[in-house]
Coordinates of C-alpha atoms in Angstrom, one line a residue:
M1 CA -11.9 -10.0 33.0
E2 CA -12.2 -13.7 33.8
N3 CA -8.8 -15.4 33.7
K4 CA -9.9 -18.1 31.2
K5 CA -10.9 -15.4 28.7
R6 CA -7.9 -13.3 29.2
P7 CA -5.8 -13.0 26.0
H8 CA -2.3 -14.6 26.3
A9 CA 0.7 -13.4 24.4
L10 CA 3.9 -15.5 24.2
V11 CA 6.9 -13.2 23.7
L12 CA 10.1 -14.5 22.2
P13 CA 13.3 -12.3 22.3
Y14 CA 16.6 -13.1 20.7
P15 CA 18.8 -14.4 23.6
A16 CA 20.8 -11.3 24.3
Q17 CA 20.3 -8.6 26.9
G18 CA 19.8 -5.8 24.3
H19 CA 16.9 -7.7 22.8
I20 CA 15.4 -9.1 26.0
N21 CA 15.1 -5.7 27.8
P22 CA 13.0 -3.8 25.3
M23 CA 10.7 -6.8 24.8
L24 CA 10.3 -7.3 28.5
Q25 CA 9.3 -3.6 28.9
F26 CA 6.7 -4.1 26.2
C27 CA 5.4 -7.1 28.1
K28 CA 4.9 -5.0 31.2
R29 CA 2.9 -2.5 29.2
L30 CA 0.7 -5.3 27.9
V31 CA 0.1 -6.7 31.3
S32 CA -1.0 -3.2 32.4
K33 CA -3.6 -3.4 29.7
G34 CA -5.1 -6.7 31.0
I35 CA -3.1 -9.1 28.8
K36 CA -1.5 -12.2 30.2
V37 CA 2.1 -12.4 29.0
T38 CA 4.7 -15.1 29.1
L39 CA 8.3 -14.2 28.1
A40 CA 10.3 -17.1 26.8
N41 CA 14.0 -17.2 27.3
T42 CA 16.5 -20.0 26.5
I43 CA 17.3 -22.3 29.4
Y44 CA 20.8 -20.9 29.7
I45 CA 19.7 -17.3 29.7
S46 CA 17.0 -18.1 32.2
K47 CA 19.6 -19.7 34.6
S48 CA 22.0 -16.8 34.1
M49 CA 19.8 -13.7 34.4
L50 CA 19.2 -11.7 37.6
A51 CA 15.4 -11.4 37.3
D52 CA 12.9 -9.4 39.4
P53 CA 10.9 -12.0 41.4
Q54 CA 8.0 -9.5 41.7
S55 CA 7.7 -9.1 37.9
P56 CA 4.1 -9.0 36.6
V57 CA 5.3 -11.0 33.6
C58 CA 5.4 -14.8 33.6
F59 CA 8.5 -16.6 32.3
G60 CA 8.9 -19.7 30.3
T61 CA 11.9 -21.5 28.8
Y62 CA 12.9 -23.3 25.6
S63 CA 16.3 -24.7 24.5
D64 CA 18.8 -23.3 22.0
G65 CA 20.7 -26.6 22.2
F66 CA 23.4 -25.2 24.5
D67 CA 21.7 -25.3 27.9
L68 CA 25.0 -25.2 29.8
G69 CA 26.7 -22.2 28.1
G70 CA 24.5 -20.6 25.5
Y71 CA 26.4 -18.9 22.7
A72 CA 29.8 -19.3 24.3
Q73 CA 29.3 -23.1 24.3
S74 CA 28.8 -23.2 20.5
E75 CA 31.7 -23.7 18.0
S76 CA 30.8 -20.7 15.9
T77 CA 28.1 -18.1 15.2
D78 CA 26.7 -20.2 12.3
N79 CA 26.6 -23.3 14.6
Y80 CA 24.8 -21.4 17.3
L81 CA 22.2 -19.9 15.0
S82 CA 21.5 -23.2 13.3
S83 CA 21.0 -24.9 16.7
L84 CA 18.9 -22.0 17.9
R85 CA 16.6 -22.4 14.9
D86 CA 16.4 -26.2 14.8
V87 CA 16.2 -27.0 18.5
G88 CA 14.3 -23.8 19.3
F89 CA 11.6 -24.7 16.7
Q90 CA 10.9 -28.0 18.5
T91 CA 11.2 -26.8 22.1
L92 CA 9.2 -23.6 21.6
G93 CA 6.4 -25.8 20.3
N94 CA 6.7 -27.9 23.4
L95 CA 6.4 -24.8 25.5
I96 CA 3.2 -23.7 23.7
K97 CA 1.8 -27.2 24.3
K98 CA 2.7 -27.1 27.9
L99 CA 1.0 -23.7 28.4
D100 CA -2.1 -25.0 26.6
E101 CA -2.2 -28.2 28.8
A102 CA -1.9 -26.0 31.9
G103 CA -5.0 -24.0 30.9
N104 CA -3.1 -21.0 29.6
P105 CA -3.5 -21.3 25.8
V106 CA -1.6 -18.8 23.7
N107 CA -3.4 -16.4 21.3
V108 CA -0.4 -14.6 19.8
L109 CA 3.3 -15.2 19.3
I110 CA 5.4 -11.9 19.4
Y111 CA 8.8 -12.9 18.2
D112 CA 12.1 -11.0 17.7
G113 CA 12.9 -10.2 14.1
F114 CA 16.2 -12.1 14.5
L115 CA 14.1 -15.3 14.9
P116 CA 12.0 -15.6 11.7
W117 CA 11.6 -19.3 12.2
A118 CA 9.2 -18.6 15.0
F119 CA 6.6 -17.5 12.3
D120 CA 6.3 -21.1 11.3
V121 CA 5.9 -22.3 14.9
A122 CA 3.0 -19.8 15.3
K123 CA 1.5 -21.0 12.0
N124 CA 1.6 -24.6 13.1
F125 CA -0.4 -23.8 16.2
G126 CA -2.8 -21.4 14.5
L127 CA -1.6 -18.4 16.5
K128 CA -1.6 -14.8 15.5
K129 CA 1.8 -13.5 14.6
A130 CA 3.7 -10.3 15.4
V131 CA 7.3 -9.5 14.7
F132 CA 9.2 -7.1 17.1
F133 CA 12.1 -5.1 15.7
T134 CA 14.6 -3.9 18.3
Q135 CA 16.5 -1.7 15.8
S136 CA 15.1 1.6 14.4
C137 CA 12.4 1.8 11.8
A138 CA 14.9 3.5 9.4
V139 CA 17.5 0.7 9.7
N140 CA 14.9 -2.0 9.3
T141 CA 13.6 -0.3 6.2
I142 CA 17.1 -0.2 4.7
Y143 CA 17.6 -3.9 5.5
Y144 CA 14.2 -4.8 4.0
H145 CA 15.1 -3.1 0.7
V146 CA 18.4 -5.1 0.7
Y147 CA 16.4 -8.3 1.3
K148 CA 14.1 -7.5 -1.6
G149 CA 17.0 -6.8 -3.9
L150 CA 16.0 -3.2 -4.4
I151 CA 19.3 -1.8 -3.1
S152 CA 22.7 -3.1 -2.0
L153 CA 24.9 -1.8 0.8
P154 CA 27.9 0.0 -0.7
P155 CA 31.5 -0.7 0.6
R156 CA 32.5 1.5 3.4
D157 CA 35.3 3.1 1.4
D158 CA 33.0 4.0 -1.6
E159 CA 32.8 7.8 -1.3
T160 CA 30.5 8.2 -4.3
S161 CA 27.5 5.8 -3.6
V162 CA 24.5 6.9 -1.6
I163 CA 21.4 5.0 -0.4
S164 CA 18.0 6.7 -1.4
I165 CA 14.8 5.3 0.1
P166 CA 11.4 7.1 0.5
G167 CA 11.1 8.5 4.0
L168 CA 14.8 8.4 4.7
P169 CA 17.6 11.0 4.4
L170 CA 20.3 10.2 1.9
F171 CA 22.9 7.8 3.4
K172 CA 26.6 8.0 2.3
S173 CA 28.5 4.7 2.4
W174 CA 30.1 5.3 5.8
E175 CA 26.7 6.3 7.3
A176 CA 24.8 3.2 6.1
P177 CA 24.3 0.0 8.2
A178 CA 27.6 -1.8 8.1
P179 CA 28.0 -5.2 6.4
M180 CA 29.2 -7.7 9.0
E181 CA 29.5 -11.4 9.8
Y182 CA 25.9 -11.5 10.9
R183 CA 24.6 -10.2 7.6
D184 CA 22.4 -13.2 6.9
L185 CA 20.9 -12.9 10.4
L186 CA 20.1 -9.2 9.8
I187 CA 18.8 -9.5 6.2
N188 CA 16.7 -12.7 6.7
Q189 CA 14.6 -11.0 9.3
Y190 CA 12.3 -10.1 6.5
S191 CA 11.6 -13.5 5.0
N192 CA 8.0 -13.5 6.3
V193 CA 7.5 -9.9 7.5
D194 CA 4.9 -9.4 4.7
Y195 CA 2.7 -12.1 6.2
V196 CA 2.5 -11.3 9.9
D197 CA -0.5 -9.7 11.6
W198 CA 1.4 -6.9 13.3
V199 CA 4.9 -5.3 13.0
F200 CA 6.2 -3.6 16.2
F201 CA 9.0 -1.0 16.3
N202 CA 10.7 0.1 19.5
T203 CA 10.4 3.8 18.5
F204 CA 7.7 6.5 18.8
H205 CA 5.9 8.2 16.0
K206 CA 7.5 11.7 16.1
L207 CA 11.0 10.2 16.3
E208 CA 10.7 8.5 12.9
E209 CA 7.7 10.2 11.4
E210 CA 8.7 10.3 7.8
V211 CA 9.8 6.7 7.4
L212 CA 6.8 5.5 9.3
K213 CA 4.6 7.1 6.7
Y214 CA 6.3 4.8 4.2
V215 CA 6.3 1.5 6.1
T216 CA 2.7 1.8 7.2
K217 CA 1.8 1.4 3.5
L218 CA 3.6 -2.0 3.6
W219 CA 2.6 -3.5 7.0
K220 CA 0.3 -3.1 10.0
V221 CA 2.7 -1.1 12.1
R222 CA 2.6 -0.3 15.8
T223 CA 5.2 2.0 17.4
I224 CA 5.4 0.9 21.0
G225 CA 8.5 2.8 22.3
P226 CA 10.4 4.1 24.0
T227 CA 10.7 0.9 26.0
L228 CA 12.2 2.3 29.2
P229 CA 10.9 1.5 32.7
S230 CA 7.9 3.7 33.3
M231 CA 9.3 5.5 36.3
Y232 CA 11.8 7.2 34.0
L233 CA 9.1 8.5 31.7
D234 CA 5.4 8.6 32.3
K235 CA 5.4 7.1 35.8
R236 CA 2.1 5.3 35.3
L237 CA 3.5 1.9 36.2
E238 CA 4.6 2.6 39.8
D239 CA 6.5 -0.7 40.3
D240 CA 8.3 -0.4 37.0
K241 CA 11.6 1.1 38.2
D242 CA 14.1 -0.9 36.2
Y243 CA 14.3 -3.4 33.4
G244 CA 14.1 -6.3 35.8
I245 CA 16.7 -8.5 34.0
N246 CA 20.5 -8.2 34.1
L247 CA 23.0 -10.6 32.5
F248 CA 25.8 -8.6 34.1
K249 CA 26.0 -7.4 37.7
P250 CA 26.3 -3.6 37.8
N251 CA 28.8 -1.8 40.0
Y252 CA 25.9 0.2 41.5
G253 CA 27.5 1.5 44.8
A254 CA 30.8 2.4 43.2
C255 CA 29.2 4.3 40.4
M256 CA 26.7 6.3 42.4
E257 CA 29.1 7.1 45.2
W258 CA 31.7 8.4 42.7
L259 CA 29.2 10.5 40.8
S260 CA 27.7 12.0 44.0
D261 CA 30.5 14.6 44.6
K262 CA 30.9 15.6 40.9
P263 CA 29.5 19.0 39.7
S264 CA 26.4 19.1 37.7
G265 CA 26.9 18.3 34.0
S266 CA 30.6 17.7 34.4
V267 CA 31.0 14.0 33.8
I268 CA 31.4 12.1 30.5
Y269 CA 29.7 8.7 30.7
V270 CA 31.2 6.1 28.3
S271 CA 29.8 2.7 27.4
F272 CA 29.8 0.5 24.4
G273 CA 27.0 -1.9 25.5
S274 CA 26.9 -5.5 26.3
F275 CA 28.2 -7.1 23.1
I276 CA 30.7 -4.9 21.2
Q277 CA 34.3 -5.9 21.4
V278 CA 36.4 -2.8 20.8
E279 CA 39.8 -3.2 19.0
A280 CA 42.9 -2.8 21.2
E281 CA 44.1 0.2 19.1
Q282 CA 40.7 1.9 19.5
M283 CA 40.6 1.2 23.2
E284 CA 44.0 3.0 23.6
E285 CA 42.8 6.0 21.6
I286 CA 39.6 6.2 23.7
A287 CA 41.6 6.0 26.9
W288 CA 44.0 8.8 26.1
G289 CA 41.2 10.9 24.4
L290 CA 39.3 10.8 27.7
K291 CA 42.3 11.6 29.8
D292 CA 43.3 14.5 27.5
S293 CA 39.8 15.9 27.5
N294 CA 40.3 17.0 31.1
F295 CA 36.7 16.1 32.0
N296 CA 35.8 13.7 34.7
F297 CA 34.6 10.4 33.1
L298 CA 32.9 7.1 34.1
W299 CA 33.9 4.4 31.6
V300 CA 32.3 0.9 31.4
V301 CA 34.9 -1.6 30.3
R302 CA 33.6 -5.2 30.5
E303 CA 35.9 -7.7 32.3
L304 CA 36.9 -9.4 29.1
E305 CA 37.9 -6.0 27.6
K306 CA 40.0 -4.7 30.5
A307 CA 43.3 -6.3 29.2
K308 CA 43.1 -3.8 26.2
L309 CA 43.5 -0.8 28.4
P310 CA 47.0 0.9 28.4
N311 CA 49.4 -0.2 31.1
N312 CA 48.8 1.6 34.4
F313 CA 46.0 3.6 32.9
I314 CA 43.6 3.1 35.8
N315 CA 46.1 4.3 38.3
E316 CA 47.0 7.3 36.1
I317 CA 43.4 8.5 35.9
S318 CA 42.4 7.8 39.5
E319 CA 41.7 11.4 40.2
Q320 CA 39.8 12.0 37.0
G321 CA 38.0 8.9 36.0
L322 CA 36.4 5.7 37.2
V323 CA 36.5 2.4 35.2
V324 CA 33.8 -0.2 36.1
T325 CA 32.9 -3.6 34.5
W326 CA 29.2 -2.8 34.3
S327 CA 26.9 0.0 35.4
P328 CA 23.3 0.8 36.2
Q329 CA 23.0 2.8 33.0
L330 CA 19.6 4.4 33.4
E331 CA 20.4 5.7 36.9
I332 CA 23.7 7.1 35.6
L333 CA 22.1 8.8 32.6
T334 CA 19.6 10.5 35.0
H335 CA 22.3 11.6 37.4
E336 CA 22.7 15.4 37.5
S337 CA 26.5 15.1 37.1
I338 CA 26.3 13.6 33.6
G339 CA 27.1 16.0 30.8
C340 CA 27.2 13.7 27.8
F341 CA 27.2 10.1 26.8
V342 CA 29.9 8.6 24.6
T343 CA 28.3 5.6 23.0
H344 CA 28.6 3.1 20.2
C345 CA 25.1 4.2 19.1
G346 CA 23.3 0.9 19.7
F347 CA 19.7 1.7 19.3
N348 CA 18.8 0.9 23.0
S349 CA 21.5 3.3 24.2
V350 CA 20.4 6.0 21.8
I351 CA 16.7 5.6 22.8
E352 CA 17.7 5.8 26.5
A353 CA 19.8 8.9 25.9
I354 CA 17.0 10.6 23.9
S355 CA 14.3 9.7 26.4
L356 CA 16.4 11.0 29.3
G357 CA 17.6 14.2 27.5
V358 CA 21.3 13.3 27.5
P359 CA 23.5 14.7 24.7
I360 CA 25.5 12.1 22.7
V361 CA 29.0 11.8 21.3
G362 CA 28.6 9.0 18.8
M363 CA 31.3 6.4 18.0
P364 CA 29.4 3.9 15.8
Q365 CA 31.2 0.5 15.4
W366 CA 29.2 -1.8 13.2
S367 CA 25.7 -3.1 12.1
D368 CA 23.0 -0.5 12.6
Q369 CA 25.1 1.9 14.6
P370 CA 26.5 4.1 11.7
A371 CA 22.9 4.8 10.7
N372 CA 21.8 5.5 14.2
G373 CA 24.8 7.9 14.5
K374 CA 23.6 9.8 11.4
Y375 CA 20.2 10.3 12.9
V376 CA 21.7 11.4 16.2
D377 CA 23.7 14.0 14.5
D378 CA 21.9 15.1 11.3
V379 CA 18.2 14.3 11.9
W380 CA 17.5 14.6 15.6
G381 CA 20.3 17.0 16.4
V382 CA 21.0 15.4 19.9
G383 CA 24.7 14.7 19.4
F384 CA 27.9 14.9 17.5
R385 CA 29.6 12.0 15.6
A386 CA 33.3 11.4 16.1
R387 CA 34.4 10.6 12.5
P388 CA 36.8 7.6 12.2
D389 CA 39.9 7.6 10.0
E390 CA 40.6 5.4 7.0
K391 CA 41.3 2.4 9.3
G392 CA 38.0 2.9 11.1
I393 CA 39.6 4.3 14.2
V394 CA 38.5 7.4 16.1
N395 CA 41.8 8.9 17.2
R396 CA 42.3 10.5 20.6
N397 CA 42.3 14.1 19.2
V398 CA 39.0 13.6 17.3
L399 CA 37.4 12.1 20.4
K400 CA 38.7 15.0 22.6
S401 CA 37.4 17.6 20.2
S402 CA 34.1 15.9 19.8
I403 CA 33.5 15.9 23.6
K404 CA 34.5 19.5 23.7
E405 CA 32.0 20.3 20.9
V406 CA 29.2 18.9 22.9
M407 CA 30.3 20.1 26.4
E408 CA 31.6 23.6 25.6
E409 CA 31.1 24.9 22.1
E410 CA 28.1 26.7 20.5
K411 CA 26.8 23.6 18.8
G412 CA 26.7 21.9 22.2
K413 CA 24.1 24.5 23.4
V414 CA 21.8 23.6 20.4
I415 CA 22.4 19.8 21.1
K416 CA 21.3 20.3 24.7
E417 CA 18.2 22.2 23.7
N418 CA 17.3 19.5 21.2
A419 CA 17.9 16.8 23.8
A420 CA 15.5 18.5 26.2
K421 CA 12.9 18.7 23.4
W422 CA 13.1 15.0 22.5
K423 CA 12.9 14.0 26.1
N424 CA 9.5 15.7 26.4
L425 CA 8.3 14.1 23.2
A426 CA 9.4 10.6 24.4
T427 CA 7.4 11.1 27.6
E428 CA 4.4 12.3 25.7
A429 CA 4.4 9.2 23.5
L430 CA 3.8 7.0 26.6
D431 CA 1.5 9.3 28.4
E432 CA -2.1 8.1 28.4
G433 CA -3.4 8.8 24.9
G434 CA 0.1 9.4 23.4
S435 CA 0.9 7.7 20.1
S436 CA 2.8 4.7 21.6
D437 CA 0.4 4.2 24.5
K438 CA -2.5 4.4 22.0
N439 CA -0.9 1.7 19.8
I440 CA -0.4 -0.6 22.8
S441 CA -4.0 -0.1 23.9
E442 CA -5.3 -0.8 20.5
F443 CA -3.2 -3.9 20.2
A444 CA -4.5 -5.1 23.5
A445 CA -8.1 -4.5 22.5
E446 CA -7.5 -6.4 19.2
L447 CA -6.3 -9.4 21.2
L448 CA -9.6 -9.6 23.0
Y449 CA -11.1 -10.8 19.7
C450 CA -8.3 -13.3 18.7

């Protein structure tokens, strides 16, 4: 394909690692199909990230108005999002002009659902438009119905209300996506979803088959997940061994050396992602729950969260556990010593665990996580939820018994069998001709005629 005729996709993630990584993986898949791709990050993120210099994806920058410190430089969430929208609208347009002047005109803008203003940027330049949702299809369907005024999210303590939507199981109040301070950001994702050319979900067909039947009647849907590096799944992209971007430096050597002498399936891996701030009371309950479980554990506690650990905890568990500030999660989840994954049920972490066949103990915190936890337990059967008390805290005894349920009890055997089944299905989705691979190939072919 001659370079001047090569379709060019500009991809715009929300400026957070949990959004950048899956969209970057999608970029790599598009490049493998002959599409030129430029991933646009904010200036601050671009300066901060540890990126792979050999990446087949091109990178561009735009401004969120906080080039020196990103979100941390802003006065508030509202202030940041307002600047991201207003300054981003202008500077993203400047990037598109710059690419055009350099002989690399853009055909399609693929933007994160958290950035609906990008739709109007694409419209101004006459580009095709695609929205990329990093949360599950089920969660996005719930939020869409809230946006349309068809349902409302019940209070967490309302034991009588349920959410009923075609293609979804019934959700009790405590299982539904949780209202939070970013409610407008989440709900306004759908302000122009009915007018885009494509809707992408980071999932695969068999994982959310029923709800996909419903949403494909609404939009031109493409499932393009799971968005993990190829060498962990289908192994068709030989250079695709990791995500290629890190906003935190993982403690690689310490983690892998510690795991290397642990028995197969004996270690509990614990991580609550790159964003969640766990309450001090909950941190203490997790700490003693892990210690009392008597299993070896590897716990990721970000630097800003370490002060919440109980006094002298790290010394007390030195023979049993390892606490690190960040980890190479994919390599840990594939290590033979790992027995289960205690997670906040962020969708990226859930997808990784499912794709790698690792049983889950779910401790959802907010946003989409309670709904993901329901699917983990009730629908996919790959894990067990640790139910919080009336204060929203999972106490140490509940965590201890939940870990034991997965690691030792009869239900744990079924969970492990289900995890192995879903691992195979995830790989099949990205094998040549699989549902996700087919969707990516078809999209790439459609771009040839943009």
